[in-house]
């Protein structure tokens, strides 16, 4: 109504509305603009503001995609092979269905670090405790040892159950060691048989053939 009065297309006479212009000569600018919007024609900022103010149109932002057939278009889906096999090279099928492209310059997946086995962690903890107490680790490349150094010099009696065959691996060849320091051997023998330094010993006959038996080393700390 405001536009009709402004353009003098009509006037109000009391409660009546009178026509002043011939409808054939009147151009509805709002209708023209709305039709232009529906046809996809861009409007000026003033026209957009005019339609928006009159609530005849609203501006919205949209995203549109146009899809078209590409050079690799196929009517049916064909799965690309991930690996190029010997059979594909032999029968030439790789030409009809090329494998997936591969980036030969890409780095492989990062390798995760390993973890300590629980038993190795326990062994390392005991090793740390013993070495902090003053024990020293023996050379690890000496796998065969005599019973004298493995047991007797640690003052383990020759009748101890840990020295039985089911707990210790004895060597068949060579079955016994050749020699040990004689003076130290006598000191160890005396300590076993009669004791010393406040000890009464184990009070048994110390046997050289038992002390000279070779075995696979059972300790790594002394």
PDB file of N, CA, C and O in Angstrom, residues 82-113:
ATOM      1  N   UNK A  82      45.796 -53.653  -4.021  1.00  0.00           N
ATOM      2  CA  UNK A  82      46.787 -52.914  -3.240  1.00  0.00           C
ATOM      3  C   UNK A  82      48.207 -53.346  -3.569  1.00  0.00           C
ATOM      4  O   UNK A  82      49.158 -52.581  -3.396  1.00  0.00           O
ATOM      5  N   UNK A  83      48.370 -54.588  -4.038  1.00  0.00           N
ATOM      6  CA  UNK A  83      49.710 -55.117  -4.320  1.00  0.00           C
ATOM      7  C   UNK A  83      49.766 -55.617  -5.770  1.00  0.00           C
ATOM      8  O   UNK A  83      48.797 -56.160  -6.296  1.00  0.00           O
ATOM      9  N   UNK A  84      50.911 -55.435  -6.370  1.00  0.00           N
ATOM     10  CA  UNK A  84      51.163 -55.934  -7.721  1.00  0.00           C
ATOM     11  C   UNK A  84      51.795 -57.316  -7.605  1.00  0.00           C
ATOM     12  O   UNK A  84      52.898 -57.461  -7.082  1.00  0.00           O
ATOM     13  N   UNK A  85      51.075 -58.339  -8.059  1.00  0.00           N
ATOM     14  CA  UNK A  85      51.535 -59.714  -7.897  1.00  0.00           C
ATOM     15  C   UNK A  85      52.179 -60.240  -9.171  1.00  0.00           C
ATOM     16  O   UNK A  85      52.056 -59.656 -10.252  1.00  0.00           O
ATOM     17  N   UNK A  86      52.845 -61.384  -9.036  1.00  0.00           N
ATOM     18  CA  UNK A  86      53.485 -62.036 -10.177  1.00  0.00           C
ATOM     19  C   UNK A  86      52.448 -62.484 -11.194  1.00  0.00           C
ATOM     20  O   UNK A  86      52.668 -62.395 -12.413  1.00  0.00           O
ATOM     21  N   UNK A  87      51.295 -62.960 -10.718  1.00  0.00           N
ATOM     22  CA  UNK A  87      50.241 -63.413 -11.628  1.00  0.00           C
ATOM     23  C   UNK A  87      49.687 -62.254 -12.451  1.00  0.00           C
ATOM     24  O   UNK A  87      49.390 -62.401 -13.644  1.00  0.00           O
ATOM     25  N   UNK A  88      49.548 -61.064 -11.823  1.00  0.00           N
ATOM     26  CA  UNK A  88      49.046 -59.892 -12.538  1.00  0.00           C
ATOM     27  C   UNK A  88      50.002 -59.478 -13.649  1.00  0.00           C
ATOM     28  O   UNK A  88      49.583 -59.052 -14.729  1.00  0.00           O
ATOM     29  N   UNK A  89      51.293 -59.599 -13.395  1.00  0.00           N
ATOM     30  CA  UNK A  89      52.281 -59.256 -14.425  1.00  0.00           C
ATOM     31  C   UNK A  89      52.275 -60.287 -15.549  1.00  0.00           C
ATOM     32  O   UNK A  89      52.465 -59.936 -16.718  1.00  0.00           O
ATOM     33  N   UNK A  90      52.038 -61.546 -15.186  1.00  0.00           N
ATOM     34  CA  UNK A  90      52.083 -62.611 -16.196  1.00  0.00           C
ATOM     35  C   UNK A  90      50.879 -62.561 -17.130  1.00  0.00           C
ATOM     36  O   UNK A  90      51.028 -62.695 -18.355  1.00  0.00           O
ATOM     37  N   UNK A  91      49.666 -62.365 -16.589  1.00  0.00           N
ATOM     38  CA  UNK A  91      48.477 -62.376 -17.446  1.00  0.00           C
ATOM     39  C   UNK A  91      48.068 -60.995 -17.945  1.00  0.00           C
ATOM     40  O   UNK A  91      47.116 -60.865 -18.709  1.00  0.00           O
ATOM     41  N   UNK A  92      48.778 -59.948 -17.524  1.00  0.00           N
ATOM     42  CA  UNK A  92      48.515 -58.602 -18.016  1.00  0.00           C
ATOM     43  C   UNK A  92      47.264 -57.952 -17.454  1.00  0.00           C
ATOM     44  O   UNK A  92      46.811 -56.916 -17.967  1.00  0.00           O
ATOM     45  N   UNK A  93      46.695 -58.523 -16.383  1.00  0.00           N
ATOM     46  CA  UNK A  93      45.475 -57.948 -15.814  1.00  0.00           C
ATOM     47  C   UNK A  93      45.722 -56.598 -15.167  1.00  0.00           C
ATOM     48  O   UNK A  93      44.786 -55.820 -14.976  1.00  0.00           O
ATOM     49  N   UNK A  94      46.981 -56.299 -14.833  1.00  0.00           N
ATOM     50  CA  UNK A  94      47.273 -55.018 -14.190  1.00  0.00           C
ATOM     51  C   UNK A  94      47.033 -53.843 -15.147  1.00  0.00           C
ATOM     52  O   UNK A  94      46.839 -52.705 -14.701  1.00  0.00           O
ATOM     53  N   UNK A  95      47.022 -54.124 -16.469  1.00  0.00           N
ATOM     54  CA  UNK A  95      46.780 -53.044 -17.424  1.00  0.00           C
ATOM     55  C   UNK A  95      45.305 -52.651 -17.471  1.00  0.00           C
ATOM     56  O   UNK A  95      44.971 -51.475 -17.638  1.00  0.00           O
ATOM     57  N   UNK A  96      44.405 -53.645 -17.338  1.00  0.00           N
ATOM     58  CA  UNK A  96      42.976 -53.332 -17.325  1.00  0.00           C
ATOM     59  C   UNK A  96      42.536 -52.750 -15.977  1.00  0.00           C
ATOM     60  O   UNK A  96      41.639 -51.917 -15.910  1.00  0.00           O
ATOM     61  N   UNK A  97      43.157 -53.204 -14.911  1.00  0.00           N
ATOM     62  CA  UNK A  97      42.818 -52.714 -13.568  1.00  0.00           C
ATOM     63  C   UNK A  97      44.108 -52.370 -12.841  1.00  0.00           C
ATOM     64  O   UNK A  97      44.632 -53.184 -12.082  1.00  0.00           O
ATOM     65  N   UNK A  98      44.640 -51.182 -13.098  1.00  0.00           N
ATOM     66  CA  UNK A  98      45.919 -50.812 -12.468  1.00  0.00           C
ATOM     67  C   UNK A  98      45.806 -50.815 -10.951  1.00  0.00           C
ATOM     68  O   UNK A  98      44.753 -50.478 -10.394  1.00  0.00           O
ATOM     69  N   UNK A  99      46.865 -51.201 -10.247  1.00  0.00           N
ATOM     70  CA  UNK A  99      46.820 -51.202  -8.775  1.00  0.00           C
ATOM     71  C   UNK A  99      46.801 -49.775  -8.221  1.00  0.00           C
ATOM     72  O   UNK A  99      47.010 -48.802  -8.940  1.00  0.00           O
ATOM     73  N   UNK A 100      46.550 -49.695  -6.954  1.00  0.00           N
ATOM     74  CA  UNK A 100      46.516 -48.396  -6.299  1.00  0.00           C
ATOM     75  C   UNK A 100      47.878 -47.711  -6.414  1.00  0.00           C
ATOM     76  O   UNK A 100      48.918 -48.374  -6.357  1.00  0.00           O
ATOM     77  N   UNK A 101      47.882 -46.396  -6.579  1.00  0.00           N
ATOM     78  CA  UNK A 101      49.172 -45.694  -6.634  1.00  0.00           C
ATOM     79  C   UNK A 101      49.900 -45.795  -5.303  1.00  0.00           C
ATOM     80  O   UNK A 101      49.283 -45.795  -4.238  1.00  0.00           O
ATOM     81  N   UNK A 102      51.204 -45.906  -5.370  1.00  0.00           N
ATOM     82  CA  UNK A 102      52.026 -46.044  -4.165  1.00  0.00           C
ATOM     83  C   UNK A 102      53.059 -44.937  -4.126  1.00  0.00           C
ATOM     84  O   UNK A 102      53.671 -44.607  -5.149  1.00  0.00           O
ATOM     85  N   UNK A 103      53.253 -44.363  -2.970  1.00  0.00           N
ATOM     86  CA  UNK A 103      54.274 -43.341  -2.753  1.00  0.00           C
ATOM     87  C   UNK A 103      55.538 -44.032  -2.261  1.00  0.00           C
ATOM     88  O   UNK A 103      55.662 -44.366  -1.074  1.00  0.00           O
ATOM     89  N   UNK A 104      56.471 -44.240  -3.162  1.00  0.00           N
ATOM     90  CA  UNK A 104      57.697 -44.962  -2.810  1.00  0.00           C
ATOM     91  C   UNK A 104      58.644 -44.121  -1.969  1.00  0.00           C
ATOM     92  O   UNK A 104      59.620 -44.650  -1.425  1.00  0.00           O
ATOM     93  N   UNK A 105      58.381 -42.824  -1.860  1.00  0.00           N
ATOM     94  CA  UNK A 105      59.241 -41.952  -1.062  1.00  0.00           C
ATOM     95  C   UNK A 105      58.727 -41.762   0.361  1.00  0.00           C
ATOM     96  O   UNK A 105      59.380 -41.104   1.172  1.00  0.00           O
ATOM     97  N   UNK A 106      57.560 -42.322   0.673  1.00  0.00           N
ATOM     98  CA  UNK A 106      56.994 -42.133   2.006  1.00  0.00           C
ATOM     99  C   UNK A 106      57.735 -43.000   3.014  1.00  0.00           C
ATOM    100  O   UNK A 106      58.275 -44.064   2.679  1.00  0.00           O
ATOM    101  N   UNK A 107      57.750 -42.539   4.253  1.00  0.00           N
ATOM    102  CA  UNK A 107      58.395 -43.287   5.331  1.00  0.00           C
ATOM    103  C   UNK A 107      57.433 -44.336   5.869  1.00  0.00           C
ATOM    104  O   UNK A 107      56.215 -44.161   5.852  1.00  0.00           O
ATOM    105  N   UNK A 108      57.982 -45.415   6.351  1.00  0.00           N
ATOM    106  CA  UNK A 108      57.155 -46.454   6.940  1.00  0.00           C
ATOM    107  C   UNK A 108      56.649 -46.054   8.308  1.00  0.00           C
ATOM    108  O   UNK A 108      57.026 -45.012   8.860  1.00  0.00           O
ATOM    109  N   UNK A 109      55.781 -46.876   8.846  1.00  0.00           N
ATOM    110  CA  UNK A 109      55.235 -46.612  10.176  1.00  0.00           C
ATOM    111  C   UNK A 109      56.342 -46.718  11.215  1.00  0.00           C
ATOM    112  O   UNK A 109      57.265 -47.540  11.104  1.00  0.00           O
ATOM    113  N   UNK A 110      56.259 -45.849  12.197  1.00  0.00           N
ATOM    114  CA  UNK A 110      57.264 -45.855  13.265  1.00  0.00           C
ATOM    115  C   UNK A 110      57.217 -47.175  14.021  1.00  0.00           C
ATOM    116  O   UNK A 110      56.135 -47.683  14.344  1.00  0.00           O
ATOM    117  N   UNK A 111      58.397 -47.741  14.289  1.00  0.00           N
ATOM    118  CA  UNK A 111      58.485 -49.009  15.003  1.00  0.00           C
ATOM    119  C   UNK A 111      58.399 -48.747  16.498  1.00  0.00           C
ATOM    120  O   UNK A 111      59.141 -47.924  17.037  1.00  0.00           O
ATOM    121  N   UNK A 112      57.465 -49.407  17.149  1.00  0.00           N
ATOM    122  CA  UNK A 112      57.317 -49.230  18.589  1.00  0.00           C
ATOM    123  C   UNK A 112      58.467 -49.908  19.321  1.00  0.00           C
ATOM    124  O   UNK A 112      58.952 -50.958  18.904  1.00  0.00           O
ATOM    125  N   UNK A 113      58.918 -49.295  20.406  1.00  0.00           N
ATOM    126  CA  UNK A 113      60.004 -49.873  21.200  1.00  0.00           C
ATOM    127  C   UNK A 113      59.559 -51.108  21.954  1.00  0.00           C
ATOM    128  O   UNK A 113      58.369 -51.290  22.237  1.00  0.00           O
TER     129      UNK A 113
END
